[in-house]
Amino acid sequence: MDSKYEAVIGLECHCQLLTNSKLFCSCSTRFGEPANMNTCPVCLGLPGALPVLNKAAVAMAVKAGLGLNCTINPESQWSRKNYFYPDLPKGYQISQYDRPVAEHGFIEIQVNGESKRIGVQRIHMEEDAGKSLHEGFPDSSRNTYLDYNRSGVPLVEIVTRPDLRSSEEAYDYLTRLKEILEYLDVCDGNMEEGSLRCDANVSIRLKGAEKFGTRTELKNINSFRFVRKAIDYELNRQAEVLESGGRIIQETRLWNSDEERTVSMRSKEEAHDYRYFPDPDLPLLVLDTEWLAGIRKSMVELPEARRKRFVEAYAMSDYDAGVLTMTRALAEFFDETARVSGQPKAAANWIMGDLLRFYKDGNVDLKDLAQSPVTPKMLADMILLVETGTISGKIAKTVMEEMYKTGKAPAVIVEEKGLVQISNSGELEAIVDSVMTQHADAVSQFRSGKQGSLGFLVGQVMKATQGRANPQTVNELLRKRLAS
Ligand SMILES: [Zn+2]
């Protein structure tokens, strides 16, 4: 895109809430079940079936609103969004329209090392539709199959203001959004599985212009990587249209990831009129003040706040704070290890060095470290064994590996394998003497002024003790012996 243009981008993200049951019935939301297993008269849209609101879903939507710095509306309203499609058996979707549950928030992103606020215009709740299966059956060329397991699954739609100015900013916004939702345990943020879906409104204007250009809506973007590609493709396409004297048509375009381009799906003239109106089956959604206060109180420390705290409290680099806050589970693991050991620096080093490598090799999910064989307490105990001189730093690496393999406590491993550091001078003296006898050459070289021989002799003692000797004590002993 020519640098005389400026991009104007807004995102609309559909996020599936992590409830066990659907928004208006008690059917399971479990992913990957046999088709149409999790259905009932309500989510199949049978006549006369009435919706009953899932309180847990409302709690999650409120949490998302608070996490994105929104105002929570004490009263919001359910509306019917009317359209016909086979995967929508009622002929309407229950959504929120002019009175959403939360609005006027923001997410902070980083642009060239500076913080920028991206406005979150609104968050509303709605139910998902079912799924049309156009492929995978012998008669797929003639028939479409329908799976209503997803029908009625709770979603929040999070709509930004048109504050994003590049595909990079859009990518950063999504990364932050996903992270916050994960920390809050309200959405797993998996774009590939469809639990986070994102549409982008994209337009360009001449730099300095007040008025927005005509926008297109990009749909069907199903990975973080494609968000960047689809937006960049569309920005360039629009610039080319304008440069060649054409005009942008307001339309919906689909991202085709195989061909890496956007293609027109429908123009504004064909766009639906959804005839929204308040759902007569559902009363106003009124949030109890005390219940709301309880949710506010239950909010966890969010990633940005945690990064700032790590940098300030532990004198940590921005990069390290970023690594240790990748997931809430990892950040809590670090916090706990630092607290129990009282050694935040060592805790950070062991986690970022050895532990993350083990996790990576073992495909451990960093969102759920409950499956980790090493607990914060075990790591803290090991750090303290080093700190008190019971084991050397080198031996600690072995202990760490053994802890990860067996899940045994560090003290048990040290005991079983006889890894206790030898600091006892008497025991070490005998070994030093024997090393000096074996390497008389090195001894005489040192005595004739070759200082480097000392390192060699220390190395020999360490070798003789399989790394268990306290290097400082060995050094002192050798110096004393060599001087006499
Ligand atoms: Zn149901």
Short mmCIF file of N, CA and C in Angstrom, two decimals, residues 82 106 349 420 471:
data_model
loop_
_atom_site.label_atom_id
_atom_site.label_comp_id
_atom_site.label_asym_id
_atom_site.label_seq_id
_atom_site.Cartn_x
_atom_site.Cartn_y
_atom_site.Cartn_z
N ASN A 82 -33.31 -11.87 13.21
CA ASN A 82 -34.07 -12.76 12.33
C ASN A 82 -33.39 -13.00 10.99
N PHE A 106 -11.35 -0.90 26.65
CA PHE A 106 -10.15 -0.79 25.80
C PHE A 106 -9.17 -1.92 26.12
N ASN A 349 15.29 -18.18 36.38
CA ASN A 349 16.31 -18.85 35.55
C ASN A 349 16.02 -20.33 35.35
N VAL A 420 24.89 -35.49 47.59
CA VAL A 420 25.20 -34.39 48.51
C VAL A 420 26.61 -33.88 48.26
N PRO A 471 33.49 -26.72 45.07
CA PRO A 471 34.66 -26.19 44.35
C PRO A 471 35.46 -25.19 45.17
#
